[in-house]
Amino acid sequence: MAIERTFSIIKPDATARNLTGAINAIIEKAGLRIVAQKRIQMTRGQAETFYAVHKARPFFGELVDFMISGPVVVQVLQGEGAIQKYRDVMGATDPAKAAEGTIRKAHAQSIGENSVHGSDAAETAAIEIAQFFSGNEIVG
Ligand code: GDP
């Protein structure tokens, strides 16, 4: 399987509960390497651009408000089949449906406040990484 890069966000519900290290430990234990990472306060514009695909959904406003409600940690993860691997490590969107051992099962609070984001495909991973990182900030 090819070495891939995926984009991850540790969301405000997780940074508020000091879970950055605990989540990073799960990521690294799964064999994914954190090749870029920074803690930022997202602007409303950044959050709206990032989640533009969900603009028509009824929860869009709530989602944007949540993503700017506190600091987030944006990351680039690298490894074999990193995109699907991280989706597996994150678990289902709704923590009530997330499998044992996943980040969302362990830490998420609700379908909205679900602790992490991970890209769903190679194309979106490239777009999401480019929104938050320049090439020289990613060191594999
Ligand atoms: P993901 O790829 O597993 O993150 O899920 P989606 O792409 O379907 O949704 C993006 C994000 O929108 C989720 O991670 C949640 O934070 C949020 N979200 C999804 N469904 C709901 C919902 O029904 N209510 C609220 N408030 N947020 C939601």
Coordinates of C-alpha atoms and ligand atoms in Angstrom, one line a residue, residues 11 51 54 59 62-63 87 93 104 111-112 114, ligand 1:
K11 CA -11.4 19.7 17.6
Y51 CA -16.8 22.8 5.8
H54 CA -21.8 20.9 4.3
F59 CA -26.2 21.7 11.3
E62 CA -23.8 24.9 14.6
L63 CA -20.7 23.2 13.2
R87 CA -10.8 7.1 9.4
T93 CA -19.1 10.2 13.2
R104 CA -14.4 8.9 19.1
I111 CA -22.2 13.6 16.9
G112 CA -21.2 17.3 16.7
N114 CA -16.7 14.5 18.2
Ligands
GDP1 P1 -17.0 12.9 9.6 O1 -16.3 12.8 8.2 O2 -17.0 11.6 10.3 O3 -16.3 14.0 10.4 O4 -18.5 13.3 9.3 P2 -19.3 14.3 8.3 O5 -18.4 14.7 7.1 O6 -20.6 13.6 8.0 O7 -19.6 15.6 9.1 C1 -18.6 16.5 9.4 C2 -18.8 17.0 10.8 O8 -20.0 17.7 11.0 C3 -18.8 15.9 11.9 O9 -17.6 15.4 12.2 C4 -19.5 16.6 13.0 O10 -18.6 17.4 13.8 C5 -20.5 17.5 12.3 N1 -21.8 16.8 12.2 C6 -22.2 15.8 11.4 N2 -23.5 15.5 11.7 C7 -24.0 16.4 12.6 C8 -25.2 16.6 13.2 O11 -26.2 15.9 13.0 N3 -25.3 17.6 14.1 C9 -24.2 18.4 14.4 N4 -24.4 19.4 15.3 N5 -23.0 18.2 13.8 C10 -22.9 17.2 12.9

